[in-house]
Amino acid sequence: NLIQNSVIHNPKGCVISVSVVWNGNNTVITVSDNGIGVSAEKLDKLRATTNHLESTDERLKLRHGLGVLLVRQIVEAHHGTVEILSEPQRGYKTVLIFPDNENAWRKRPVKSRVCGLKDSMVRQEYDKINSLNGLK
């Protein structure tokens, strides 16, 4: 979704970069482009909204945000965080940070709204998988 957003929202083209780095504590995935970016106002809405935003170029009639919401929910389901950075005409960057600590889920509540399961069910499945893998 993040790569597709860069392609769709930059009709004149842009350079898209993807990196995956382990920093000793986290796996960090960064998707960035040097395209049109978004305004500070739209960036604030994108960070906070559960809907979508209109494109920075009204002629394109494109929407931003729903896919980013899904990305955020997937990352949070894995106890990670999402950072979004952008400036008009200076590109767009999304940073996904996944903790490598196998007990990270104990430090933060499980976001069960993503899959519709009760927290206790998610924890039971997590423990069962870890037990099978010898991680418990």
PDB file of C-alpha atoms in Angstrom:
ATOM      1  CA  ASN A   1       0.000   0.000   0.000  1.00  0.00           C
ATOM      2  CA  LEU A   2       2.735   2.475   0.901  1.00  0.00           C
ATOM      3  CA  ILE A   3       4.600   1.937  -2.374  1.00  0.00           C
ATOM      4  CA  GLN A   4       1.365   2.084  -4.341  1.00  0.00           C
ATOM      5  CA  ASN A   5       0.505   5.404  -2.651  1.00  0.00           C
ATOM      6  CA  SER A   6       3.802   6.870  -3.831  1.00  0.00           C
ATOM      7  CA  VAL A   7       3.117   5.759  -7.398  1.00  0.00           C
ATOM      8  CA  ILE A   8      -0.518   6.888  -7.479  1.00  0.00           C
ATOM      9  CA  HIS A   9      -0.071  10.262  -5.798  1.00  0.00           C
ATOM     10  CA  ASN A  10       2.928  11.307  -7.886  1.00  0.00           C
ATOM     11  CA  PRO A  11       1.643  11.179 -11.479  1.00  0.00           C
ATOM     12  CA  LYS A  12       4.784  12.929 -12.775  1.00  0.00           C
ATOM     13  CA  GLY A  13       6.938  10.240 -11.188  1.00  0.00           C
ATOM     14  CA  CYS A  14       9.232  10.073  -8.178  1.00  0.00           C
ATOM     15  CA  VAL A  15      12.009   8.006  -6.686  1.00  0.00           C
ATOM     16  CA  ILE A  16      10.719   5.459  -4.168  1.00  0.00           C
ATOM     17  CA  SER A  17      13.074   4.007  -1.554  1.00  0.00           C
ATOM     18  CA  VAL A  18      12.445   1.032   0.713  1.00  0.00           C
ATOM     19  CA  SER A  19      14.791  -0.006   3.493  1.00  0.00           C
ATOM     20  CA  VAL A  20      14.737  -2.653   6.205  1.00  0.00           C
ATOM     21  CA  VAL A  21      17.162  -2.205   9.106  1.00  0.00           C
ATOM     22  CA  TRP A  22      17.613  -4.007  12.406  1.00  0.00           C
ATOM     23  CA  ASN A  23      19.017  -1.630  15.013  1.00  0.00           C
ATOM     24  CA  GLY A  24      19.592  -4.211  17.729  1.00  0.00           C
ATOM     25  CA  ASN A  25      16.207  -3.636  19.378  1.00  0.00           C
ATOM     26  CA  ASN A  26      13.778  -3.097  16.535  1.00  0.00           C
ATOM     27  CA  THR A  27      13.207  -3.918  12.905  1.00  0.00           C
ATOM     28  CA  VAL A  28      12.638  -0.634  11.083  1.00  0.00           C
ATOM     29  CA  ILE A  29      11.006  -0.557   7.646  1.00  0.00           C
ATOM     30  CA  THR A  30      11.062   2.775   5.832  1.00  0.00           C
ATOM     31  CA  VAL A  31       9.172   3.598   2.644  1.00  0.00           C
ATOM     32  CA  SER A  32       9.859   7.065   1.255  1.00  0.00           C
ATOM     33  CA  ASP A  33       9.579   9.059  -1.935  1.00  0.00           C
ATOM     34  CA  ASN A  34      10.759  12.426  -3.244  1.00  0.00           C
ATOM     35  CA  GLY A  35       7.346  13.332  -4.643  1.00  0.00           C
ATOM     36  CA  ILE A  36       4.761  16.017  -3.973  1.00  0.00           C
ATOM     37  CA  GLY A  37       4.298  15.257  -0.257  1.00  0.00           C
ATOM     38  CA  VAL A  38       1.413  16.657   1.774  1.00  0.00           C
ATOM     39  CA  SER A  39       0.818  19.879   3.695  1.00  0.00           C
ATOM     40  CA  ALA A  40       1.299  20.053   7.473  1.00  0.00           C
ATOM     41  CA  GLU A  41      -2.479  20.369   7.904  1.00  0.00           C
ATOM     42  CA  LYS A  42      -3.207  17.286   5.817  1.00  0.00           C
ATOM     43  CA  LEU A  43      -0.380  15.394   7.490  1.00  0.00           C
ATOM     44  CA  ASP A  44      -1.919  16.089  10.922  1.00  0.00           C
ATOM     45  CA  LYS A  45      -5.280  14.835   9.666  1.00  0.00           C
ATOM     46  CA  LEU A  46      -3.683  11.773   8.108  1.00  0.00           C
ATOM     47  CA  ARG A  47      -1.977  10.907  11.390  1.00  0.00           C
ATOM     48  CA  ALA A  48      -5.222  11.274  13.342  1.00  0.00           C
ATOM     49  CA  THR A  49      -8.016  10.246  10.993  1.00  0.00           C
ATOM     50  CA  THR A  50      -9.697   6.886  10.624  1.00  0.00           C
ATOM     51  CA  ASN A  51     -11.046   7.837   7.209  1.00  0.00           C
ATOM     52  CA  HIS A  52      -9.358   9.337   4.172  1.00  0.00           C
ATOM     53  CA  LEU A  53      -8.090  12.660   2.868  1.00  0.00           C
ATOM     54  CA  GLU A  54      -8.437  14.228  -0.537  1.00  0.00           C
ATOM     55  CA  SER A  55      -5.344  14.522  -2.741  1.00  0.00           C
ATOM     56  CA  THR A  56      -3.075  17.568  -2.551  1.00  0.00           C
ATOM     57  CA  ASP A  57      -3.902  18.055  -6.257  1.00  0.00           C
ATOM     58  CA  GLU A  58      -7.667  18.538  -6.548  1.00  0.00           C
ATOM     59  CA  ARG A  59      -7.536  17.742 -10.294  1.00  0.00           C
ATOM     60  CA  LEU A  60      -6.571  14.150  -9.519  1.00  0.00           C
ATOM     61  CA  LYS A  61      -9.591  13.395  -7.285  1.00  0.00           C
ATOM     62  CA  LEU A  62      -7.541  10.867  -5.312  1.00  0.00           C
ATOM     63  CA  ARG A  63      -7.945   9.922  -1.681  1.00  0.00           C
ATOM     64  CA  HIS A  64      -5.284   9.365   0.975  1.00  0.00           C
ATOM     65  CA  GLY A  65      -5.539   7.538   4.218  1.00  0.00           C
ATOM     66  CA  LEU A  66      -7.632   4.376   4.308  1.00  0.00           C
ATOM     67  CA  GLY A  67      -4.725   2.153   3.261  1.00  0.00           C
ATOM     68  CA  VAL A  68      -2.452   3.927   5.726  1.00  0.00           C
ATOM     69  CA  LEU A  69      -5.027   3.219   8.440  1.00  0.00           C
ATOM     70  CA  LEU A  70      -4.898  -0.482   7.572  1.00  0.00           C
ATOM     71  CA  VAL A  71      -1.086  -0.412   7.597  1.00  0.00           C
ATOM     72  CA  ARG A  72      -1.194   1.242  11.029  1.00  0.00           C
ATOM     73  CA  GLN A  73      -3.597  -1.397  12.369  1.00  0.00           C
ATOM     74  CA  ILE A  74      -1.425  -4.239  11.066  1.00  0.00           C
ATOM     75  CA  VAL A  75       1.712  -2.708  12.584  1.00  0.00           C
ATOM     76  CA  GLU A  76      -0.046  -2.118  15.926  1.00  0.00           C
ATOM     77  CA  ALA A  77      -1.288  -5.729  15.907  1.00  0.00           C
ATOM     78  CA  HIS A  78       2.426  -6.657  15.931  1.00  0.00           C
ATOM     79  CA  HIS A  79       3.059  -4.161  18.763  1.00  0.00           C
ATOM     80  CA  GLY A  80       4.833  -1.742  16.463  1.00  0.00           C
ATOM     81  CA  THR A  81       4.516   1.959  15.755  1.00  0.00           C
ATOM     82  CA  VAL A  82       4.094   4.066  12.623  1.00  0.00           C
ATOM     83  CA  GLU A  83       5.696   7.453  11.973  1.00  0.00           C
ATOM     84  CA  ILE A  84       4.613   9.583   9.015  1.00  0.00           C
ATOM     85  CA  LEU A  85       6.734  12.514   7.811  1.00  0.00           C
ATOM     86  CA  SER A  86       6.102  14.830   4.871  1.00  0.00           C
ATOM     87  CA  GLU A  87       6.379  18.362   3.519  1.00  0.00           C
ATOM     88  CA  PRO A  88       4.855  19.787   0.348  1.00  0.00           C
ATOM     89  CA  GLN A  89       7.171  19.213  -2.632  1.00  0.00           C
ATOM     90  CA  ARG A  90       9.697  17.428  -0.372  1.00  0.00           C
ATOM     91  CA  GLY A  91       8.384  13.890  -0.379  1.00  0.00           C
ATOM     92  CA  TYR A  92       6.623  11.514   1.955  1.00  0.00           C
ATOM     93  CA  LYS A  93       8.088   8.992   4.399  1.00  0.00           C
ATOM     94  CA  THR A  94       6.489   6.251   6.464  1.00  0.00           C
ATOM     95  CA  VAL A  95       8.551   4.483   9.116  1.00  0.00           C
ATOM     96  CA  LEU A  96       7.288   1.193  10.558  1.00  0.00           C
ATOM     97  CA  ILE A  97       8.985   0.125  13.797  1.00  0.00           C
ATOM     98  CA  PHE A  98       8.574  -3.442  15.068  1.00  0.00           C
ATOM     99  CA  PRO A  99      10.034  -4.362  18.482  1.00  0.00           C
ATOM    100  CA  ASP A 100      12.140  -7.525  18.454  1.00  0.00           C
ATOM    101  CA  ASN A 101      11.460  -8.304  22.099  1.00  0.00           C
ATOM    102  CA  GLU A 102       9.323 -11.456  22.228  1.00  0.00           C
ATOM    103  CA  ASN A 103       7.604 -10.075  25.344  1.00  0.00           C
ATOM    104  CA  ALA A 104       6.704  -6.739  23.739  1.00  0.00           C
ATOM    105  CA  TRP A 105       3.017  -7.637  23.755  1.00  0.00           C
ATOM    106  CA  ARG A 106       3.087  -7.775  27.553  1.00  0.00           C
ATOM    107  CA  LYS A 107       4.292  -4.172  27.706  1.00  0.00           C
ATOM    108  CA  ARG A 108       1.505  -2.783  25.530  1.00  0.00           C
ATOM    109  CA  PRO A 109      -2.148  -3.817  25.269  1.00  0.00           C
ATOM    110  CA  VAL A 110      -3.078  -6.003  22.327  1.00  0.00           C
ATOM    111  CA  LYS A 111      -5.002  -4.059  19.673  1.00  0.00           C
ATOM    112  CA  SER A 112      -7.675  -6.714  19.230  1.00  0.00           C
ATOM    113  CA  ARG A 113      -9.949  -4.329  17.303  1.00  0.00           C
ATOM    114  CA  VAL A 114      -7.826  -5.178  14.275  1.00  0.00           C
ATOM    115  CA  CYS A 115      -8.960  -8.787  14.151  1.00  0.00           C
ATOM    116  CA  GLY A 116     -12.121  -8.603  16.244  1.00  0.00           C
ATOM    117  CA  LEU A 117     -10.912 -11.062  18.909  1.00  0.00           C
ATOM    118  CA  LYS A 118     -10.976 -10.540  22.645  1.00  0.00           C
ATOM    119  CA  ASP A 119      -7.587  -9.656  24.158  1.00  0.00           C
ATOM    120  CA  SER A 120      -7.552 -12.896  26.177  1.00  0.00           C
ATOM    121  CA  MET A 121      -8.046 -14.954  22.997  1.00  0.00           C
ATOM    122  CA  VAL A 122      -5.191 -13.165  21.274  1.00  0.00           C
ATOM    123  CA  ARG A 123      -2.898 -13.701  24.275  1.00  0.00           C
ATOM    124  CA  GLN A 124      -3.820 -17.405  24.453  1.00  0.00           C
ATOM    125  CA  GLU A 125      -2.984 -17.873  20.768  1.00  0.00           C
ATOM    126  CA  TYR A 126       0.260 -15.928  21.190  1.00  0.00           C
ATOM    127  CA  ASP A 127       1.274 -18.143  24.136  1.00  0.00           C
ATOM    128  CA  LYS A 128       0.327 -21.300  22.221  1.00  0.00           C
ATOM    129  CA  ILE A 129       2.463 -20.309  19.216  1.00  0.00           C
ATOM    130  CA  ASN A 130       5.427 -19.356  21.406  1.00  0.00           C
ATOM    131  CA  SER A 131       5.106 -22.621  23.328  1.00  0.00           C
ATOM    132  CA  LEU A 132       5.189 -24.622  20.076  1.00  0.00           C
ATOM    133  CA  ASN A 133       8.265 -22.674  18.982  1.00  0.00           C
ATOM    134  CA  GLY A 134      10.029 -23.173  22.319  1.00  0.00           C
ATOM    135  CA  LEU A 135       9.872 -19.454  23.181  1.00  0.00           C
ATOM    136  CA  LYS A 136       7.774 -19.637  26.316  1.00  0.00           C
TER     137      LYS A 136
END
